[in-house]
Coordinates of C-alpha atoms in Angstrom, one line a residue:
X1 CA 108.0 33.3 -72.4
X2 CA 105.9 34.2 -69.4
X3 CA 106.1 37.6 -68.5
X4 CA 107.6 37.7 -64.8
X5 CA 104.4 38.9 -62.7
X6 CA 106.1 40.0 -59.0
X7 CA 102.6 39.5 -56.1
X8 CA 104.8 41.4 -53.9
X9 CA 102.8 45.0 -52.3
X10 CA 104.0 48.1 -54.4
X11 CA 107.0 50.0 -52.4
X12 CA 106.4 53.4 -53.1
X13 CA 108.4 56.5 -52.3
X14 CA 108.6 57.5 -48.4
X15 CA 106.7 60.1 -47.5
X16 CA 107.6 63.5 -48.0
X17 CA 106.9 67.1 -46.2
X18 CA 106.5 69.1 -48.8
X19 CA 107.1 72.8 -49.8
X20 CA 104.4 74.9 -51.2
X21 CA 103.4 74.3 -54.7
X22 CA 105.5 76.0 -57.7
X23 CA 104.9 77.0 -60.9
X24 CA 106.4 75.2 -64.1
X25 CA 110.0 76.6 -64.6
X26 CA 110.2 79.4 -67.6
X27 CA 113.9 80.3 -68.9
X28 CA 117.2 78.9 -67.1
X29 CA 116.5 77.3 -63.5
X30 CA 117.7 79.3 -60.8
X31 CA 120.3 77.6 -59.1
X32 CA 120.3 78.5 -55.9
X33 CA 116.3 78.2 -55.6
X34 CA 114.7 75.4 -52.9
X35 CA 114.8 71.9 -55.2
X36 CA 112.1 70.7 -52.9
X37 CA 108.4 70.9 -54.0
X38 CA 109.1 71.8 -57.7
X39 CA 106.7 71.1 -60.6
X40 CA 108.0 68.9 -63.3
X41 CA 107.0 69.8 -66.8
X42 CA 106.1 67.4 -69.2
X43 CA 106.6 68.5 -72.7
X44 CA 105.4 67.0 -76.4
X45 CA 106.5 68.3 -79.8
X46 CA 102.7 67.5 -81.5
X47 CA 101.7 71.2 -81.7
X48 CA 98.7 73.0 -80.4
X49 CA 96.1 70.6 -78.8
X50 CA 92.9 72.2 -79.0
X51 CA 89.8 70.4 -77.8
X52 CA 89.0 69.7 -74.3
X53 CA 88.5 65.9 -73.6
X54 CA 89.5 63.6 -70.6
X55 CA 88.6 60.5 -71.0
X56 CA 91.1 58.1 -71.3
X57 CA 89.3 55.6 -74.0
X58 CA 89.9 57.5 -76.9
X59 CA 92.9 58.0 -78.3
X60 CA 92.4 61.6 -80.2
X61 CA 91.4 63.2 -76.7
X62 CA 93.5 65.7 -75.1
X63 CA 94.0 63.3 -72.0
X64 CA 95.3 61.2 -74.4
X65 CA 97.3 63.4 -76.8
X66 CA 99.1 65.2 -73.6
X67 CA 99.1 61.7 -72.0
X68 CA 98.2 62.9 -68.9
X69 CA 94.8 60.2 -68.6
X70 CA 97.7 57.5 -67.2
X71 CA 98.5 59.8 -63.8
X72 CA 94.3 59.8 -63.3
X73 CA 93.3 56.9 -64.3
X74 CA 95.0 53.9 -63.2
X75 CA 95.4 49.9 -64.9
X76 CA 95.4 46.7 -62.7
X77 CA 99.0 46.3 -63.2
X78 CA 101.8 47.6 -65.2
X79 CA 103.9 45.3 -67.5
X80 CA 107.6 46.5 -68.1
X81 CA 108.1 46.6 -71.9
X82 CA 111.9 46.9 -71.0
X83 CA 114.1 45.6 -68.5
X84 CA 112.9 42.4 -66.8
X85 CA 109.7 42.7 -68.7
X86 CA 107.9 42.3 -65.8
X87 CA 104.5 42.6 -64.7
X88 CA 104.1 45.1 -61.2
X89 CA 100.7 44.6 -59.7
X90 CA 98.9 48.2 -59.2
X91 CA 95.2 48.6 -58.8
X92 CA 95.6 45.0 -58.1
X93 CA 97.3 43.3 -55.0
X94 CA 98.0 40.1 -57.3
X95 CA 97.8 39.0 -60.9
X96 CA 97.5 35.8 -61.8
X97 CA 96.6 34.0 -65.1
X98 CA 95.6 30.6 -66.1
X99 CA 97.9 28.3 -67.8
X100 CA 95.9 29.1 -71.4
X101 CA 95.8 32.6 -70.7
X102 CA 92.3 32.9 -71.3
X103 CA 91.4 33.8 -67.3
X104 CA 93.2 36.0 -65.4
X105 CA 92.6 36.4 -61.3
X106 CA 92.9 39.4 -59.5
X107 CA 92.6 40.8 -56.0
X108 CA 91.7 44.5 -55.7
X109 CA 93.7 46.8 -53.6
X110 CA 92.3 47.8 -50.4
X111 CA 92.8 51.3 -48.8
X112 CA 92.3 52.9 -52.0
X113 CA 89.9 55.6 -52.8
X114 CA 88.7 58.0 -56.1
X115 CA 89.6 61.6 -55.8
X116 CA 86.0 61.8 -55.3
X117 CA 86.1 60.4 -52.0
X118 CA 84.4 57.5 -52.8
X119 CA 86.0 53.8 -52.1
X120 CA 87.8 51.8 -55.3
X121 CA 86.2 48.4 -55.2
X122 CA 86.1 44.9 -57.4
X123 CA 82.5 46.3 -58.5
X124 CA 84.6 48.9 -60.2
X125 CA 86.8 46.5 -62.4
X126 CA 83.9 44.4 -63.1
X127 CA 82.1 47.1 -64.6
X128 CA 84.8 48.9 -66.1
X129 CA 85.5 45.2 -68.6
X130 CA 81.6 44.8 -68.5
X131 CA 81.2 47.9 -70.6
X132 CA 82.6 45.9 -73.2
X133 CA 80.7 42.8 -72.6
X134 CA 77.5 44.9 -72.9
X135 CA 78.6 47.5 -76.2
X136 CA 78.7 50.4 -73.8
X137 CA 82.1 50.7 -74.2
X138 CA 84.2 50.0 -78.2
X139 CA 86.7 47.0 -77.5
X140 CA 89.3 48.9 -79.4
X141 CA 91.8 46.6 -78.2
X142 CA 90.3 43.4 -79.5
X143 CA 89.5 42.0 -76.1
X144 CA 87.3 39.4 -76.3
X145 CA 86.0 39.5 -72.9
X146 CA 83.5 37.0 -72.0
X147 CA 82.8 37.9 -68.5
X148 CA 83.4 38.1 -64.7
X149 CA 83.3 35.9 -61.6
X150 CA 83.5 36.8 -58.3
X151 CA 84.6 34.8 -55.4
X152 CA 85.2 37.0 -52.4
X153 CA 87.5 39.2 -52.9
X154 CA 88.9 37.2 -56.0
X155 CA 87.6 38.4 -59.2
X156 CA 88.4 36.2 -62.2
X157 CA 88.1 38.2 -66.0
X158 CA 87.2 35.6 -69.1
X159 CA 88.4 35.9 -72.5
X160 CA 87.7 34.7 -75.7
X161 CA 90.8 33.9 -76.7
X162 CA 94.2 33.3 -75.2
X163 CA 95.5 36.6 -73.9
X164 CA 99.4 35.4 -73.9
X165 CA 100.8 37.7 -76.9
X166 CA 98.2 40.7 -75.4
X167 CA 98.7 40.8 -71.6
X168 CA 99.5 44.3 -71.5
X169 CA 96.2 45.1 -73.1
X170 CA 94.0 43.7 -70.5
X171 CA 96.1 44.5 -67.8
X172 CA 96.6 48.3 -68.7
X173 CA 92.9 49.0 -69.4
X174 CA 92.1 51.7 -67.6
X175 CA 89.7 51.7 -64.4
X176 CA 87.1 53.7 -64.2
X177 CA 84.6 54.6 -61.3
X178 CA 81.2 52.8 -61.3
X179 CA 79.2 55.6 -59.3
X180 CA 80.3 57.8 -62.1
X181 CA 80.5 56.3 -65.4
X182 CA 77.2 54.3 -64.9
X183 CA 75.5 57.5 -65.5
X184 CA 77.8 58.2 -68.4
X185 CA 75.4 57.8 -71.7
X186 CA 77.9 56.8 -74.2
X187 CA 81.4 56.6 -73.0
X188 CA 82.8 56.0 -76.4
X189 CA 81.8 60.2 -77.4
X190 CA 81.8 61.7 -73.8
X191 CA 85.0 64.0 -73.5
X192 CA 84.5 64.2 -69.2
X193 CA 84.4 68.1 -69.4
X194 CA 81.8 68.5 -66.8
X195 CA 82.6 69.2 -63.2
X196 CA 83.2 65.7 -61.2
X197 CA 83.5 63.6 -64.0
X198 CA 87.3 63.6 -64.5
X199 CA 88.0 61.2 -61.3
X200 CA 90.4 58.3 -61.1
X201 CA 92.9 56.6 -58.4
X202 CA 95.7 58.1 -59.6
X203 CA 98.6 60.3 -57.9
X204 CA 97.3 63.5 -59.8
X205 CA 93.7 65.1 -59.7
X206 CA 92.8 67.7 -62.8
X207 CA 93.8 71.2 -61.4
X208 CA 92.9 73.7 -65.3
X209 CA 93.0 72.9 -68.7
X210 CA 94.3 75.4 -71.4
X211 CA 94.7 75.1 -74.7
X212 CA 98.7 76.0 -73.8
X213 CA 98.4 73.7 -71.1
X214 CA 96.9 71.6 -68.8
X215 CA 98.0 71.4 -64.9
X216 CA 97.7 68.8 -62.2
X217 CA 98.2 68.5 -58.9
X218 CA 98.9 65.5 -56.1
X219 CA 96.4 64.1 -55.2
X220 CA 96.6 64.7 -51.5
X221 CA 94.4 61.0 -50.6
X222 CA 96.7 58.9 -53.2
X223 CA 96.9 55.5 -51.9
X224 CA 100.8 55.1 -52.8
X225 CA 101.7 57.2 -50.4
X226 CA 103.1 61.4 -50.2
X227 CA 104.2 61.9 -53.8
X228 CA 107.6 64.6 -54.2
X229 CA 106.3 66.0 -57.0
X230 CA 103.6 68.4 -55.9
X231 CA 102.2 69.3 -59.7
X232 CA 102.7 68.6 -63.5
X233 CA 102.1 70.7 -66.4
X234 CA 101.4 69.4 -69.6
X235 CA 102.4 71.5 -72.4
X236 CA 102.7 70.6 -76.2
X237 CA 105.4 72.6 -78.3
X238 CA 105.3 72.7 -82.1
X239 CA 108.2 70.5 -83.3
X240 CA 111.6 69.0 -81.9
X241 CA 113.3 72.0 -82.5
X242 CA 111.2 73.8 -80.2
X243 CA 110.6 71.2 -77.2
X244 CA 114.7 71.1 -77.4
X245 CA 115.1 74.6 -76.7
X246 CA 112.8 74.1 -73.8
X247 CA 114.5 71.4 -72.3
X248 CA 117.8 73.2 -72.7
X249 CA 116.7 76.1 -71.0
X250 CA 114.7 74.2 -68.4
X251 CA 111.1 75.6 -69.0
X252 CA 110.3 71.6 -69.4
X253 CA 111.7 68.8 -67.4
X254 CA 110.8 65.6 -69.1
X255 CA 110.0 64.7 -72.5
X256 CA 109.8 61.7 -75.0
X257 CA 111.5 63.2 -78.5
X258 CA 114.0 61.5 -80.9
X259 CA 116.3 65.0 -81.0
X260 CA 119.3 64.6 -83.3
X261 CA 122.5 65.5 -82.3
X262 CA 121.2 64.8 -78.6
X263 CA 124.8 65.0 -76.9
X264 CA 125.4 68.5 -78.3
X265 CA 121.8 70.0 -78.3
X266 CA 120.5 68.7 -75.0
X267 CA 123.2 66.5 -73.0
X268 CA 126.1 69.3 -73.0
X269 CA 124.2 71.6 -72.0
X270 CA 123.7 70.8 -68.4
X271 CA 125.5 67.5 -66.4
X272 CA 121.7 67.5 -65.0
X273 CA 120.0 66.5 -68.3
X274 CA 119.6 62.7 -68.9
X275 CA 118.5 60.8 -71.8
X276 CA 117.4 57.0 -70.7
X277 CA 117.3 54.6 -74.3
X278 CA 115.0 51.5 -73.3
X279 CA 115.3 48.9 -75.9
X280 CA 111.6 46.8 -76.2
X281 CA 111.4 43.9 -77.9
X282 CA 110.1 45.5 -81.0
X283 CA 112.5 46.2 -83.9
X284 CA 113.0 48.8 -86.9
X285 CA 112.9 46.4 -89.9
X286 CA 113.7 45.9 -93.3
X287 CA 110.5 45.0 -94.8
X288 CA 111.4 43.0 -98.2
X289 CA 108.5 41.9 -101.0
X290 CA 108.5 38.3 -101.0
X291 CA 106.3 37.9 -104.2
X292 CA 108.4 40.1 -106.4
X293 CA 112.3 40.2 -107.9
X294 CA 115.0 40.6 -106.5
X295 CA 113.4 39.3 -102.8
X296 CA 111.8 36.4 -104.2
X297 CA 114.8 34.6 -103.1
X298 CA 116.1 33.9 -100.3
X299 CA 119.8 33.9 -101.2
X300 CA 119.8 37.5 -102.0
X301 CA 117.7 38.2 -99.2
X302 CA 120.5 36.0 -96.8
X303 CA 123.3 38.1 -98.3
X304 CA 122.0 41.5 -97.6
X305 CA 121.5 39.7 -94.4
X306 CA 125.1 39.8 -94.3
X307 CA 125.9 43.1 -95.1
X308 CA 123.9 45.5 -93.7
X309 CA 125.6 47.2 -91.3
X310 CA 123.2 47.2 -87.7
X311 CA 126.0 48.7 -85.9
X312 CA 125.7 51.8 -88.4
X313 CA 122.0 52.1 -88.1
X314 CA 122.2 52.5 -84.1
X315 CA 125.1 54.9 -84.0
X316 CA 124.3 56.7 -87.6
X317 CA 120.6 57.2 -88.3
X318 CA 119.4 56.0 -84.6
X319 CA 122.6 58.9 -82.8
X320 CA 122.4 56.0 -80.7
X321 CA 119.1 56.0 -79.5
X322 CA 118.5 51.9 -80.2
X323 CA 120.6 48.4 -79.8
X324 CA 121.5 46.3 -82.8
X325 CA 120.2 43.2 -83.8
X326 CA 122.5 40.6 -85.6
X327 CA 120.5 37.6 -84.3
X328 CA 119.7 36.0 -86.9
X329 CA 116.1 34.5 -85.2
X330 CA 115.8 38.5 -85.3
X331 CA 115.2 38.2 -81.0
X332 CA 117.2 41.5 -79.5
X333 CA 118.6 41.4 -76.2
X334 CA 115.9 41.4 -74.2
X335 CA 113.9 38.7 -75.9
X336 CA 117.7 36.6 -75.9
X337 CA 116.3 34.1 -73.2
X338 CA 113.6 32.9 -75.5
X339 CA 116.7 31.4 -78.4
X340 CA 116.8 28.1 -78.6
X341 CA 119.8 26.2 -77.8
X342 CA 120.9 24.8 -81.3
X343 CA 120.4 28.8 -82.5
X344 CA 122.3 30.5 -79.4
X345 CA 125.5 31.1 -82.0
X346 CA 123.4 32.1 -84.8
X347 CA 124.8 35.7 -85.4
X348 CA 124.8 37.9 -88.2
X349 CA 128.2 40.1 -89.1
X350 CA 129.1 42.4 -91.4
X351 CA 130.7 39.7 -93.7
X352 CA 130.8 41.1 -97.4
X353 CA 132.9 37.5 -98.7
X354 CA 130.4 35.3 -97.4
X355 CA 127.6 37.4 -99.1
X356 CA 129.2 37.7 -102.5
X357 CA 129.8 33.6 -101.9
X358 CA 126.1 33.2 -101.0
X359 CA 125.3 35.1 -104.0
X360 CA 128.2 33.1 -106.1
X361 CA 126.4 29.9 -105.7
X362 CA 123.4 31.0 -106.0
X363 CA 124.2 31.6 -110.0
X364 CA 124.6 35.5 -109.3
X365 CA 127.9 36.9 -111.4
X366 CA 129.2 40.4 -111.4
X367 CA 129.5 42.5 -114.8
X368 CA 132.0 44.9 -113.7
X369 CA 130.9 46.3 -110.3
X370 CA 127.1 45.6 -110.9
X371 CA 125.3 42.4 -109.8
X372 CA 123.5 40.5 -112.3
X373 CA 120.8 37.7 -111.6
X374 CA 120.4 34.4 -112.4
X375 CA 118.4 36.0 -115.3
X376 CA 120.9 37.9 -116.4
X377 CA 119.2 41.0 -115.1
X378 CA 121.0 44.4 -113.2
X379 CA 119.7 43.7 -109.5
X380 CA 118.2 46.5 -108.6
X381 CA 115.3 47.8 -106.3
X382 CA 113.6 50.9 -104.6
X383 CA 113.8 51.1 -100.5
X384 CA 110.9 53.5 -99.6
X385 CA 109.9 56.1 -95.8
X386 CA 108.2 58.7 -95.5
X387 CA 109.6 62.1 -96.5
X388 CA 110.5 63.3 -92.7
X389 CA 111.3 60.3 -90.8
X390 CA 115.2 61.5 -90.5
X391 CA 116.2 58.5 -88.6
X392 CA 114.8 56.3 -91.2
X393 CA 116.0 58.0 -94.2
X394 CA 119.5 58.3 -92.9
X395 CA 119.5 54.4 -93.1
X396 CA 118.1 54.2 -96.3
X397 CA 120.8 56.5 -97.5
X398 CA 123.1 54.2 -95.5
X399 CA 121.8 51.1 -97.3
X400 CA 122.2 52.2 -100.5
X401 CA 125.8 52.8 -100.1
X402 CA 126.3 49.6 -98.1
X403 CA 124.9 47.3 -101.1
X404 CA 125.8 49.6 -103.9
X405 CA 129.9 49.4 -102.5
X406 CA 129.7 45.9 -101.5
X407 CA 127.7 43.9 -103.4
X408 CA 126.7 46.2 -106.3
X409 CA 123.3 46.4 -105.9
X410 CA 121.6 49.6 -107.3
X411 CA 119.2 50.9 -104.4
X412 CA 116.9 53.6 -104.9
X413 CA 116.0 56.0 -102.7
X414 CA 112.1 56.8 -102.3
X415 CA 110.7 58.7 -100.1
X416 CA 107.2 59.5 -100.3
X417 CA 104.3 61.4 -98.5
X418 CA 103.1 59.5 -95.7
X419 CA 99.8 58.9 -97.9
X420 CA 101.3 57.5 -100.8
X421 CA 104.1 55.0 -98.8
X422 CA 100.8 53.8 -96.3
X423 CA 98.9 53.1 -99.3
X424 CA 102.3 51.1 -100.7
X425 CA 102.7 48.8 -97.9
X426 CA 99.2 48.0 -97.5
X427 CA 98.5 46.9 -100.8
X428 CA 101.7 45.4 -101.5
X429 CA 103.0 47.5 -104.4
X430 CA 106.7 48.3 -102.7
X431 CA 110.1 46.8 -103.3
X432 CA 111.5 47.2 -99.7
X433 CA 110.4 49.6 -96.6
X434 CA 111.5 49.9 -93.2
X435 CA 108.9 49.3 -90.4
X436 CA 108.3 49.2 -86.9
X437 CA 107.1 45.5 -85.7
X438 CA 104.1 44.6 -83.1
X439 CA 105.7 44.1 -79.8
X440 CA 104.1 42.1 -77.6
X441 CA 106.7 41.8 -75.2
X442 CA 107.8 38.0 -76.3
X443 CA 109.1 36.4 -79.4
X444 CA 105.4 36.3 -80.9
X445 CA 105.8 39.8 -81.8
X446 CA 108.5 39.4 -84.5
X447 CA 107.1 36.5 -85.9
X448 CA 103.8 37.5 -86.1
X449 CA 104.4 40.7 -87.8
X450 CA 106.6 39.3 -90.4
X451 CA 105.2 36.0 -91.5
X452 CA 101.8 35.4 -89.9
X453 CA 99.2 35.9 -93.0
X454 CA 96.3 36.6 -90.2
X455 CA 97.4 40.5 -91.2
X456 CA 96.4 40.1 -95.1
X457 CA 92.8 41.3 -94.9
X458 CA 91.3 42.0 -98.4
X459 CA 94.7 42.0 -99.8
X460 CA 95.5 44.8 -97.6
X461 CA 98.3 44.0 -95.1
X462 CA 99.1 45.7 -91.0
X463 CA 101.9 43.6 -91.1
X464 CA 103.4 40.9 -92.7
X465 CA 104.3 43.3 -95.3
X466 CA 106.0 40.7 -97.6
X467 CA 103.6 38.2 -97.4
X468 CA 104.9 35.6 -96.5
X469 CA 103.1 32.2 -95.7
X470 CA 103.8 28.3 -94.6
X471 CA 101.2 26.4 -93.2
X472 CA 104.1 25.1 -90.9
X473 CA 104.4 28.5 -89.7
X474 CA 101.1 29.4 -89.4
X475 CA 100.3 26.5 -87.1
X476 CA 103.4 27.7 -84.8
X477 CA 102.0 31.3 -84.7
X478 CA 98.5 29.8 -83.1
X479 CA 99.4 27.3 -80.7
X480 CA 102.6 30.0 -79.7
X481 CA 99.9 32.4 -79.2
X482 CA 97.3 30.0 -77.1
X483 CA 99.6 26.9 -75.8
X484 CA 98.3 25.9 -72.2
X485 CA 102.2 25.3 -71.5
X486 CA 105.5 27.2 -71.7
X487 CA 106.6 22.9 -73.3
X488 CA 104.3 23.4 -75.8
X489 CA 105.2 27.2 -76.6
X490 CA 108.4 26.7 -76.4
X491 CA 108.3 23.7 -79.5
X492 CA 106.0 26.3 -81.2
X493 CA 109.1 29.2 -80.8
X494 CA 111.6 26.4 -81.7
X495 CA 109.7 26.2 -85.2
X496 CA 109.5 30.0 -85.4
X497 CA 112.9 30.8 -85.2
X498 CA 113.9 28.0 -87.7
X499 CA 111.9 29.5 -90.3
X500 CA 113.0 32.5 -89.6
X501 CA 116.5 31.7 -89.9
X502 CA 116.4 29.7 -93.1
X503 CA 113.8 31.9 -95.1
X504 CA 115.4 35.6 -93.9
X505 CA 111.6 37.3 -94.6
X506 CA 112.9 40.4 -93.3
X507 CA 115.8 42.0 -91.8
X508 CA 115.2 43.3 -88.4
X509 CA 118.1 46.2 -87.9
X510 CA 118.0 47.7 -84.1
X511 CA 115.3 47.8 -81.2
X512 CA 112.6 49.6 -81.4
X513 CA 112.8 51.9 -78.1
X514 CA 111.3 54.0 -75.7
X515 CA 113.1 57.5 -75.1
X516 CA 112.8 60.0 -72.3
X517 CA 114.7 63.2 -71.6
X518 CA 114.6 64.5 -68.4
X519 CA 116.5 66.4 -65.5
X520 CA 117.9 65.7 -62.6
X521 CA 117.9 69.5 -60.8
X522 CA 115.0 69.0 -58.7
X523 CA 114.5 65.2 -58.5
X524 CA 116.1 61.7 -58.2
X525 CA 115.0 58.5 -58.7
X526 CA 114.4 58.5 -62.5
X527 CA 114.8 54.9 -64.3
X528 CA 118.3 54.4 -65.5
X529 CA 120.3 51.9 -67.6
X530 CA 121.4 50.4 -64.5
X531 CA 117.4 50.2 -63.4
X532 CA 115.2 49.7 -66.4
X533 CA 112.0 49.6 -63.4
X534 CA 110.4 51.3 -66.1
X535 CA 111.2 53.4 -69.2
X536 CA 111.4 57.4 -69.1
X537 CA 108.7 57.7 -71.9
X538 CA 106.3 59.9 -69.7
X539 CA 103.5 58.5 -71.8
X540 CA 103.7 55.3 -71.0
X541 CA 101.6 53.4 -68.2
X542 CA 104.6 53.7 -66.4
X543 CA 104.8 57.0 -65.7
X544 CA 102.9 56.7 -62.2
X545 CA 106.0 54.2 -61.0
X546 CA 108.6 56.8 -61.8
X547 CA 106.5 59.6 -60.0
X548 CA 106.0 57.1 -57.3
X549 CA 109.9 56.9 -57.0
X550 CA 110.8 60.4 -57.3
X551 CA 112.7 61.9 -54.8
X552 CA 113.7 65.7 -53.8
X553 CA 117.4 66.0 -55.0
X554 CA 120.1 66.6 -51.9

């Protein structure tokens, strides 16, 4: 599937005449206080950030951590990883790839200039991808890029490879200023700390940096117009617990937490607070071993298949932060327009007769409530998460009882430091786990990350955790990945979901989603269920289109 690329000019908010700047809210909003020219506070739960570091290429830098690089520094365009999955151009008036996806054409956006002052240009995305080219700059992302071309104000970026399964990479690399970073001696080290180096395109300049937390404030030469929200503070709390509390009482506005008990702790609390669930096409999965007993065959696999409750996951372990998946081709909803047509029906259900019948033929038999292999051996196995992850362990407490009651499987419960289960699935010494899968934004994702052997390195697997291979398979996953046609991709998906269906190498269980928390007291506008435009993760790309949108509440 193509991701849906709109060429139509950004709308962004009307402009606003806006109050004098306010400080972030501390204990319960007053409510008879002006709702116009407010600060929002954006909270994390990841504890005390304590070194100083803007730039928005490495990940373990407090622009980064906070997430605050995405409102300086702006991408080409942003792709939805919810919703319509669409592609919004930003920095660039148009995007438009060729049909292999190894090209991709932009225009740049006129009117636009750094906080510096200085006019945004093509020169500035041609040397921002060129850092890579020449080894100034890590290609963390796995890139490839080959080059640029220029033809007038048309500037076409070369790849390596096809870029299908990894738009969102190119197309949210951040932009940087030429007249600035060419002086920059190694951008993959510099942490930006010195005065004038911390510029971008974005709706929010750098106003102070704390170790508490960092402040922002509109940038009052933004090219998307007057922007409600007159400053943002950044502040990092030490755990869920704590970045509740703060929500409740309104001394933060909008977060990205998994808070249990969410309707009670946070939702009651005030008819103002929202929580928006965006499902992505990524999946929490039952990872299985393929090369080891009991998941070396398929009929067991297919009859947990048809047991495992997904409905349970979502509303038990997730509190109903996620959307089942009972597809059997493993596709969620918002990858359902990629299932073929002969699949369309191709549901799972909670159907314990049908599993026991699967297992029945299979040469399984019962010895009083325990199920017994064709080797005459107790089936029995170990499902393994890290000690913590109380979502997670919920359902592997959830799938014990499922199989134990149902089929009589004996499940074990493991749950391990995040050391010892890492080193587990790597190397290939677990029974079961549950994962997260690589989304991609298409169907690519979920078959690349559980049957696509391109992840065994060394022995050593990032996905494809059971290991499974066929050549058949393998051949699908390339040309999927780098087919000049959606004809061609499409046959390739076709013999994806097949072999998915038939060989069951893992159980995918609910979406994988973005959350966000956030209030509605001083502004409107926020995505919803009704408009996915973009998630309410505040650290996504995405956050500059909501703060685009925002709007002083009546």
């Amino acid at each position: 599937m193509r991701l849906r690329t709109s060429l139509v000019p950004l709308s962004v908010a009307t402009a606003l005449l806006l109050a004098a700047c306010s400080s972030g809210g501390s204990g319960t909003p007053d409510p008879d206080a002006p709702r116009s020219g407010a600060a929002l506070t954006i909270a994390k739960p990841d504890g005390a950030i304590t070194t100083e570091s803007h730039n928005p290429y490495l990940g373990d830098s407090s622009a980064s951590k906070y997430g605050y690089a995405k409102v300086i520094f702006e991408p080409l365009a942003l792709v939805n990883p919810t919703g319509d999955l669409g592609t919004t151009p930003w920095l660039a008036e148009s995007v438009e790839w060729n049909d292999d996806y190894t090209e991709v054409t932009v225009v740049p956006r006129s009117g636009v200039t750094w906080s510096d002052g200085t006019d945004f240009t093509g020169d500035d995305i041609v040397f921002t991808f060129d850092q890579y080219l020449d080894g100034t700059l890590t290609d963390t992302s796995g890139l490839g890029y080959q080059g640029a071309t220029v033809d007038g104000q048309a500037i076409t970026l070369e790849f390596e490879e096809s870029m299908y399964t990894a738009q969102s990479r190119v197309l949210h690399t951040p932009i940087v200023p030429q007249h600035i970073w060419e002086n920059i001696a190694d951008p993959n080290t510099d942490p930006l700390t010195e005065d004038g180096l911390a510029v971008g395109t974005g709706p929010y300049v750098l106003d102070s940096w704390s170790t508490e937390s960092v402040t922002l404030t509109a940038n009052p030469d933004y090219w998307g117009g007057e922007l409600a929200v007159p400053q943002l503070h950044y502040v990092s709390y030490g755990d869920n617990a704590a970045l509740t509390t703060a929500l409740v009482s309104g001394e933060a506005d909008w977060a990205q937490a998994f808070i249990p008990q969410i309707q009670d702790s946070y939702l009651a609390a005030d008819e103002d607070n929202h929580f928006l669930v965006s499902p992505t096409a990524g999946a929490g999965t039952l990872f299985m071993n393929l090369q080891t007993k009991p998941f070396n065959d398929v009929a067991l696999r297919e009859a947990l298949a048809w047991t495992i409750d997904r409905q349970a996951y979502v509303d038990v372990a997730r509190e109903g932060a996620s959307e089942a998946v009972w597809h059997a081709t493993g596709l969620g909803a918002v990858l359902e327009d990629e299932i073929i047509p002969e699949l369309e029906g191709a549901s799972y259900s909670v159907d314990i007769d049908k599993a026991r019948q699967i297992l029945t033929d299979a040469g399984y038999t019962w010895q009083g409530e325990a199920l017994t292999d064709p080797d005459g051996e107790r089936v029995s196995f170990s499902i393994s998460v890290p000690a913590g992850w109380s979502d997670w362990n919920t359902e592997q407490a959830l799938i014990a009882e499922e199989l134990n009651e149902a089929l009589g499987i004996e499940v074990i419960v493991d749950q391990p430091d995040w050391g010892g289960w890492d080193a587990a699935r790597q190397e290939g010494t677990f029974q079961a786990i549950i994962h997260w899968l690589e989304d991609t934004g298409n169907a690519y994702g979920m078959y690349t990350s559980t049957m696509d052997p391109k992840w065994i390195v060394d022995d050593r697997a990032q996905f494809n955790f059971g290991r499974f291979e066929d050549p058949a398979v393998t051949a699908a996953l390339d040309t999927y990945a780098t087919a000049s046609s959606d004809d061609e991709r499409a046959a390739a998906s076709a013999v994806l979901q097949k072999a998915f269906v038939e060989n069951v190498p893992a159980i995918p269980l609910g979406s994988h989603p973005l959350l966000g928390e956030y209030n509605t007291r001083n502004y409107v506008g926020w995505p919803t269920e009704e408009d996915q435009y973009a998630s309410a993760d505040p650290t996504q790309p995405a956050i500059v289109q909501v703060l685009v949108n925002l709007e002083p509440a009546k």
